[in-house]
Coordinates of C-alpha atoms in Angstrom, one line a residue:
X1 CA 0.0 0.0 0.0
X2 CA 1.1 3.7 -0.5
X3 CA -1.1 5.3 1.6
X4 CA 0.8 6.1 4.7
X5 CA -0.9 7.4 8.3
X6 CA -2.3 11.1 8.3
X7 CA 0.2 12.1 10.0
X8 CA 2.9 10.8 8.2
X9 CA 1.6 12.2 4.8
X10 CA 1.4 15.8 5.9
X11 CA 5.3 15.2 6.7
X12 CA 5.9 13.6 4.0
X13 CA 4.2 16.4 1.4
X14 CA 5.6 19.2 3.5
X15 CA 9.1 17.3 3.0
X16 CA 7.7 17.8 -1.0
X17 CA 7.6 21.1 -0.9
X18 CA 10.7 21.6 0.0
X19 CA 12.4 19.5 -2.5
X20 CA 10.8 20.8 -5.4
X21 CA 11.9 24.7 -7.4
X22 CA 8.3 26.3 -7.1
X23 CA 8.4 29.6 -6.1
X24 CA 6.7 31.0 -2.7
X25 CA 3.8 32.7 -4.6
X26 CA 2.7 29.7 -6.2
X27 CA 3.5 27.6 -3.0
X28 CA 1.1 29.3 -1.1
X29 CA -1.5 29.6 -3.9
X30 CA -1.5 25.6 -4.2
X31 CA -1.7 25.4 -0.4
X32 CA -4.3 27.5 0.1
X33 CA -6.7 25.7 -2.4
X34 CA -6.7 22.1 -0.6
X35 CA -6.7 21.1 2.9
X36 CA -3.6 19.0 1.9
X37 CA -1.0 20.6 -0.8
X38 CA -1.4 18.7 -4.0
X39 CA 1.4 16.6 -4.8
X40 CA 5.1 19.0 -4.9
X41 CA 5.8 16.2 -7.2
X42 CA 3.5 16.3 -9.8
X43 CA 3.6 20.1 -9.9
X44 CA 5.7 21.9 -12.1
X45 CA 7.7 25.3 -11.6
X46 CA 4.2 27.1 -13.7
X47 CA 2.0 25.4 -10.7
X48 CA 0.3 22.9 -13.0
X49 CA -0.8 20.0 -11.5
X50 CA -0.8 16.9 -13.3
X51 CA -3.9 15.2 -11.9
X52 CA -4.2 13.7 -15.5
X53 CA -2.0 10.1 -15.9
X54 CA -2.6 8.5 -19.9
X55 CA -0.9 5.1 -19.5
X56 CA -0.2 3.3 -23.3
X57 CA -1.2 -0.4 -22.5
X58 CA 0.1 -1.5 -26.2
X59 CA 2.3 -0.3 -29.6
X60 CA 0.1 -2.7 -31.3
X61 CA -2.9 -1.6 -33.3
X62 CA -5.6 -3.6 -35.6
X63 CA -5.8 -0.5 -37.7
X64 CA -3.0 1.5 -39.9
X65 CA -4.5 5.1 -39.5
X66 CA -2.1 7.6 -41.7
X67 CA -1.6 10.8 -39.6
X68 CA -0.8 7.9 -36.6
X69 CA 1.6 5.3 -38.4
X70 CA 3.8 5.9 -41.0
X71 CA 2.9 4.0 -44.0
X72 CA 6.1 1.2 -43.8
X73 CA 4.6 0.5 -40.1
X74 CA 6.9 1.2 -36.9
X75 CA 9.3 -1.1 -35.2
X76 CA 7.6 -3.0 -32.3
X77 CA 9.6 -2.9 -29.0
X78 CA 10.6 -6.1 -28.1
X79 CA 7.7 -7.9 -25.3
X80 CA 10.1 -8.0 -22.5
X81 CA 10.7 -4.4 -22.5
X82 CA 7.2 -3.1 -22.5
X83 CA 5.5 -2.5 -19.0
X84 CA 4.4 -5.7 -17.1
X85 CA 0.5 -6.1 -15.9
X86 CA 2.2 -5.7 -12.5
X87 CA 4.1 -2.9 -13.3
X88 CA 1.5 -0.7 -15.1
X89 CA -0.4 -1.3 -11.4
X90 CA 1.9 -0.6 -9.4
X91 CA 3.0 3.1 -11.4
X92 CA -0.8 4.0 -11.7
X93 CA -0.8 3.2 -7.4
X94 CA 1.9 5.4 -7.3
X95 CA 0.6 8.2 -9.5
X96 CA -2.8 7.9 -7.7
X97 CA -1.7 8.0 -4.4
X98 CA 0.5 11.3 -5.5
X99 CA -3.1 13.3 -6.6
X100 CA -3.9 11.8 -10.1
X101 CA -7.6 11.6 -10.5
X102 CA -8.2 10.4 -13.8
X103 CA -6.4 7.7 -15.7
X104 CA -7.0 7.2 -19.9
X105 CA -5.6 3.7 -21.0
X106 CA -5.2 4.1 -24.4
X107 CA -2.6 2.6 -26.8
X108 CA -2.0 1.5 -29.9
X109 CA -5.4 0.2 -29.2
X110 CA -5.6 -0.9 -26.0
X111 CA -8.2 -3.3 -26.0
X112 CA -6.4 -5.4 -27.8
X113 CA -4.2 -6.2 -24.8
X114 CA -5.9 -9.6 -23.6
X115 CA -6.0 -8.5 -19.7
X116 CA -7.2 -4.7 -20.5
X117 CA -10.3 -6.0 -18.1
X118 CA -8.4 -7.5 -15.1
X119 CA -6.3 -3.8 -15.3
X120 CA -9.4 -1.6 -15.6
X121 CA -10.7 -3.8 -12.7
X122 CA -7.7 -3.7 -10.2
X123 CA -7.3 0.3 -11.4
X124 CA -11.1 0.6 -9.8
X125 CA -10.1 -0.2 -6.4
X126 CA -7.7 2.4 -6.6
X127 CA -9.0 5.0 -3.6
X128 CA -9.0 8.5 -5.1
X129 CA -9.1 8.0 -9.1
X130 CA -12.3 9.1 -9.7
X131 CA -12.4 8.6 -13.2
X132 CA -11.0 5.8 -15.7
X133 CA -10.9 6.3 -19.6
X134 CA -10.6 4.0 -22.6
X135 CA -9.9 6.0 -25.9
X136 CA -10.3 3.1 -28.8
X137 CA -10.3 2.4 -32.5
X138 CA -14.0 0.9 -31.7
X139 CA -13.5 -2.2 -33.8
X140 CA -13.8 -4.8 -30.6
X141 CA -16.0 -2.1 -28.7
X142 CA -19.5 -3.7 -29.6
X143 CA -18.4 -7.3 -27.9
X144 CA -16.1 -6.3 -25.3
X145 CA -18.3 -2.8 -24.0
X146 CA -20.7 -5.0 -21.2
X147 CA -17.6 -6.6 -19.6
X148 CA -15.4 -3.1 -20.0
X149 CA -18.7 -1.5 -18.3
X150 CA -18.7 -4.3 -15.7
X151 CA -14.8 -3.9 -14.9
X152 CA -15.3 -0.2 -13.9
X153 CA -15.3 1.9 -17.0
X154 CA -16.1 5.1 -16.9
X155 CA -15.9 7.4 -20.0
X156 CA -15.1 6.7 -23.6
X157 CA -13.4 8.4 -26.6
X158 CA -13.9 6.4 -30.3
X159 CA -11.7 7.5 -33.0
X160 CA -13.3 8.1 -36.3
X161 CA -12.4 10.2 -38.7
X162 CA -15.3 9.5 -41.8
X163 CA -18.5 8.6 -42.3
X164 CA -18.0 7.2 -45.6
X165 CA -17.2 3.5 -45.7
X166 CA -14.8 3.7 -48.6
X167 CA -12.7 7.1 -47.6
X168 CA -12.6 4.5 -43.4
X169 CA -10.9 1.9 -45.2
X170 CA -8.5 4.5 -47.3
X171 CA -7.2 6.9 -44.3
X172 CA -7.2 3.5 -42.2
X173 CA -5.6 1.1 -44.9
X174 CA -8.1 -1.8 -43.3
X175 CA -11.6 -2.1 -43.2
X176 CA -14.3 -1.9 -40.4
X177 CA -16.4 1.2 -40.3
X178 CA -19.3 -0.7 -39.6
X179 CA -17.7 -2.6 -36.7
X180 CA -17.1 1.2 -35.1
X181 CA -20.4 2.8 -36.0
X182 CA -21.4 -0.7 -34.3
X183 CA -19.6 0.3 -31.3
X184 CA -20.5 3.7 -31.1
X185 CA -24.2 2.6 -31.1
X186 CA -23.5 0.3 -28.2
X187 CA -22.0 2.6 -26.0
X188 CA -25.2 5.1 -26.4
X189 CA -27.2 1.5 -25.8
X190 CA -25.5 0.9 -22.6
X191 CA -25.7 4.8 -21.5
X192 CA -22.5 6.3 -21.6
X193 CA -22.8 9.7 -21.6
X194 CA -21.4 11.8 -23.7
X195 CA -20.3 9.6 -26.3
X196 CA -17.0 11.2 -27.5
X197 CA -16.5 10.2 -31.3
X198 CA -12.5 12.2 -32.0
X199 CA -12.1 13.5 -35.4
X200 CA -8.8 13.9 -37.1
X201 CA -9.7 16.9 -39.8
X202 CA -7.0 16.5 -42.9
X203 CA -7.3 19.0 -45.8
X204 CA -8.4 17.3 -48.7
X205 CA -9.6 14.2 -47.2
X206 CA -12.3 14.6 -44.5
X207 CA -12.8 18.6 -44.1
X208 CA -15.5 18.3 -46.3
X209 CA -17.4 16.1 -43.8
X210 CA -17.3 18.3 -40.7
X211 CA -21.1 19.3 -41.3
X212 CA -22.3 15.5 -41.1
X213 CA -20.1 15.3 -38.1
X214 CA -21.8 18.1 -36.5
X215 CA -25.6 16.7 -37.4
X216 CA -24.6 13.2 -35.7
X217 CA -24.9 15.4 -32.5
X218 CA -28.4 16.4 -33.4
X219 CA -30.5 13.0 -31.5
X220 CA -27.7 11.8 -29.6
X221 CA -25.8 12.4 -27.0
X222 CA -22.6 12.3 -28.9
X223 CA -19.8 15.0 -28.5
X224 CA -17.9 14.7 -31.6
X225 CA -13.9 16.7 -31.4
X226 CA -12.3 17.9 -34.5
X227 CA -8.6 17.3 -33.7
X228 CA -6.4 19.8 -35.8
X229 CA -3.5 17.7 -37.7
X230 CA -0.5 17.4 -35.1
X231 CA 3.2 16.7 -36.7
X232 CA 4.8 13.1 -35.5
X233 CA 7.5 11.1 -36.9
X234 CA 6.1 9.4 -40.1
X235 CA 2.5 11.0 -40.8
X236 CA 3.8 13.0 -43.6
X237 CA 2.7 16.5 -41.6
X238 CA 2.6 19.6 -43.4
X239 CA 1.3 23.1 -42.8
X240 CA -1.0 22.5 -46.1
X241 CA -2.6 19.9 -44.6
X242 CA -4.3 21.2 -41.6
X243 CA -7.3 22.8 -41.1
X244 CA -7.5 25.2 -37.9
X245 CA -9.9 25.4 -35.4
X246 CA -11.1 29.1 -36.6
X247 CA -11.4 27.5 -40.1
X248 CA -13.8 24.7 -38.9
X249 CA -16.2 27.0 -36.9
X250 CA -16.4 29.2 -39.2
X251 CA -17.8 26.3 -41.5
X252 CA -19.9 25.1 -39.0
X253 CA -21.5 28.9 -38.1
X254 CA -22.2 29.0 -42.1
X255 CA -24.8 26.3 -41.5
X256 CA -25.6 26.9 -37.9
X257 CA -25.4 30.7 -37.1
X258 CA -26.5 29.7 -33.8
X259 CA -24.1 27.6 -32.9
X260 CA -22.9 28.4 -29.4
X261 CA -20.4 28.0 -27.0
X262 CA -20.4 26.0 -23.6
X263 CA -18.6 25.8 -20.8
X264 CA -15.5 23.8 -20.5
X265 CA -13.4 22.9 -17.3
X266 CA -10.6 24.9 -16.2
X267 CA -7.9 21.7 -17.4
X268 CA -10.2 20.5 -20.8
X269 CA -8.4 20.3 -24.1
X270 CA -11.8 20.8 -26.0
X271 CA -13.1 24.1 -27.0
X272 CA -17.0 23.2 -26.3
X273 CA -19.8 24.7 -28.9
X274 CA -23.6 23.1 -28.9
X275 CA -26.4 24.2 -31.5
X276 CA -29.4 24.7 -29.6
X277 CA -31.4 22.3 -29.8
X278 CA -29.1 19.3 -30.8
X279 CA -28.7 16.3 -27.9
X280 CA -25.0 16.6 -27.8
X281 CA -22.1 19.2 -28.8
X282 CA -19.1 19.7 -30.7
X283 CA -15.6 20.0 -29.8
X284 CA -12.0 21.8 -30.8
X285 CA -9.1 20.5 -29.9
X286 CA -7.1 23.1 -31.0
X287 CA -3.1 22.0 -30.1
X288 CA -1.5 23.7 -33.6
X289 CA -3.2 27.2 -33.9
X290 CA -4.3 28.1 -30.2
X291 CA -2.5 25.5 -27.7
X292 CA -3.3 25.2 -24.3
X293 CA -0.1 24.4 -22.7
X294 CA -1.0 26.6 -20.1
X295 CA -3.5 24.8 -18.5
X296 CA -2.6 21.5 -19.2
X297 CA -2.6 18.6 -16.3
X298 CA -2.0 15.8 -18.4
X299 CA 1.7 13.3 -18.1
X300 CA 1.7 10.0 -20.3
X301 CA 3.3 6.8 -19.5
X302 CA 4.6 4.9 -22.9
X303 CA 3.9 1.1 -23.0
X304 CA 7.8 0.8 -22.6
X305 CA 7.5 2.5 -19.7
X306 CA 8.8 6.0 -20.6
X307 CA 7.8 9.1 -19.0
X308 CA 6.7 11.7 -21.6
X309 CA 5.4 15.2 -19.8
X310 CA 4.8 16.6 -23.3
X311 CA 2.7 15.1 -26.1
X312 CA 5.0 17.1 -28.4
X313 CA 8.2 17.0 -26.3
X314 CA 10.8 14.0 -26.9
X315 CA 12.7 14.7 -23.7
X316 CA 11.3 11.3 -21.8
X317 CA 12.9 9.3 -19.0
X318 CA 12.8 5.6 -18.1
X319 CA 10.0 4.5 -15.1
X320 CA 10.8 0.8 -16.1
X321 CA 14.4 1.1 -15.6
X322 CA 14.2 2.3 -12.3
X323 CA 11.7 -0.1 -11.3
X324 CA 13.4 -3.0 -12.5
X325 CA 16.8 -1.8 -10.7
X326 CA 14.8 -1.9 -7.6
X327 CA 14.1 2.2 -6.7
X328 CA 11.7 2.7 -4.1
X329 CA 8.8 4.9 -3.9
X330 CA 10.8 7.8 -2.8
X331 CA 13.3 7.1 -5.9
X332 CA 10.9 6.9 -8.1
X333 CA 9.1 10.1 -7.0
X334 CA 12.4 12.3 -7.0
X335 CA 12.9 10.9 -10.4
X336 CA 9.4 11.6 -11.6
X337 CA 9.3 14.8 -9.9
X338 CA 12.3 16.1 -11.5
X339 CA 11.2 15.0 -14.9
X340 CA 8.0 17.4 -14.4
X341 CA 10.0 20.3 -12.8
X342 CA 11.5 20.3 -16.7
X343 CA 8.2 20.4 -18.2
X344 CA 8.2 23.6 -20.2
X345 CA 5.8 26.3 -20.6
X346 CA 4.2 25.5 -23.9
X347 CA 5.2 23.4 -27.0
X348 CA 7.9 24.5 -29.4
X349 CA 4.9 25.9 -32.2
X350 CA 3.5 23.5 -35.1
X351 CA 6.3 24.8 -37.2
X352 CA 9.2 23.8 -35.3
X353 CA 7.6 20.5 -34.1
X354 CA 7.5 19.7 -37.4
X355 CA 11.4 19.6 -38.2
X356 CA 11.7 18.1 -34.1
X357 CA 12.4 14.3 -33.7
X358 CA 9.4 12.9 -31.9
X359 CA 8.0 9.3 -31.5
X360 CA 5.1 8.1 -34.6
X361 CA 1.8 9.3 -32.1
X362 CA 1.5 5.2 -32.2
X363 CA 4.1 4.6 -29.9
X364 CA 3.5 7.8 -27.9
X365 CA -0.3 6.4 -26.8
X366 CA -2.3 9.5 -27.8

């Protein structure tokens, strides 16, 4: 267990504080919000806490999407040095215990991985995460939803990025759209709520589609995000090829002048709109032309075990090593702490990422 007695704890953060470069100001903002101190660790020298853990349960995927995988595929890391069940547990404990609240499991796809059930399960009993998050490819959804429901699953994101069976099995190079719209379906069956369907918008392959996108939000409760077109190693990014957030609402105002927006939560990556009316909303996720580094609360954990505080950063350090060379808790929180004291204050800009060495977003996790 990592919980320690009360009293212990309040030692033990205080000891935090003073281990980790945040200045005064920000010290005492963080302390006066909570009855505890958040985590010293898991705070970074702009007083962002990372309540926000996205852990990559696999490099494998069933589908070949083109802004995710380079077209030649990517070199597998070999199965002994990818993150044991045990391991993946025992990190998420840690993390939990250390303020994280909400854990994605993504992947790859991650439920592919044949004990993604047994790990959302033993992830439940974990006291404090409030919320646990599966973003998939929806082609096993349909079958495996009851038993991911069952195991503790909270909230949902399916990636689709057409509605036309023909363009699916282009940008995906396999097919399957039915298998997803299946899945989608299911999940509204079973009553998940919002449904979020994420939307990779490409120019000159699905921008024309962001109107039908928008009226699948009209009887459900779906929440569909348009993702602008992010640079990694392999998708072929270019500047041509992305359409911005301010380009897609102004398309979607043309049809819907009364398109409006909603609130969003202080750490959110989506930019909310609704048209009035319509059972669910519409979302921007704009990380190219109007980031949101400032705000953001989020660390990821590759399925070999790397560290990455950064989508877009390729500074990452080992977890697994340490782990395997035997570190203890306290080890392995100096060295994670360290690793987010680096985090800088915003990406490098969608120009400069795009000449910056980076992992394919396939062996990142999303």
């Amino acid at each position: 267990s990592f919980a320690p007695p009360n009293s212990q704890m309040c030692i033990m953060h205080l000891r935090c504080w003073c281990q980790t470069p945040i200045s005064p100001s920000t010290r005492s903002r963080v302390l006066k919000d909570d009855t505890l101190p958040f985590s010293a660790f898991l705070t970074d020298s702009f007083g962002r806490r990372h309540s926000y853990l996205r852990i990559s349960l696999t490099e494998k995927c069933n589908l070949r999407c083109q802004y995710c995988m380079p077209e030649e595929g990517v070199k597998l890391t070999p199965r002994a040095q990818l993150l044991t069940t045990a391991e993946v547990l025992r990190l998420a404990r840690l993390f939990v215990h250390e303020g994280v609240d909400k854990i994605r499991l993504t992947g790859g796809e991650p439920l592919i991985r044949p004990d993604v059930l047994d790990i959302i399960a033993e992830l439940r009993k974990l006291e404090g995460l409030k919320t646990i998050a599966v973003t998939t490819n929806g082609m096993n959804l349909a079958r495996l939803l009851p038993k991911l429901k069952d195991s503790g699953l909270d909230l949902l994101n399916i990636s689709l990025d057409t509605l036309i069976p023909a363009k699916f099995e282009f940008i995906v190079r396999r097919k399957g759209f039915h298998k997803v719209m299946e899945g989608i379906d299911k999940a509204l069956e079973m009553g998940y709520n919002p449904v979020k369907v994420n939307c990779v918008v490409m120019r000159g392959l699905n921008e024309d589609e962001i109107l039908d996108f928008v009226a699948l939000t009209e009887k459900k409760p779906i929440e569909v995000r348009f993702i602008e077109y992010m640079p990694f190693d392999g998708n072929k990014w270019n500047f041509k090829k992305m359409v911005s957030y301010q380009e897609m609402l102004d398309c979607i105002k043309q049809q819907w002048p009364a398109l409006e927006m909603v609130p969003t939560g202080h750490a959110d990556t989506a930019k909310g709109y609704k048209v009035p009316g319509f059972a669910g909303k519409v979302g921007f996720i704009s990380s190219m032309s109007d980031h949101f580094c400032g705000s953001c609360n989020r660390l990821r954990l590759t399925a070999d075990g790397n560290l990455k505080v950064c989508l877009f950063g390729n500074s990452e350090v080992s977890l697994r090593d340490e782990l395997r060379s035997g570190a203890t808790e306290t080890q392995l929180l100096d060295i994670i702490g360290a690793a987010v004291g680096r985090k800088k204050k915003q990406h490098a800009g969608m120009l400069n990422l795009s000449k910056m060495k980076n992992r394919p977003m396939i062996l990142i996790g999303g």
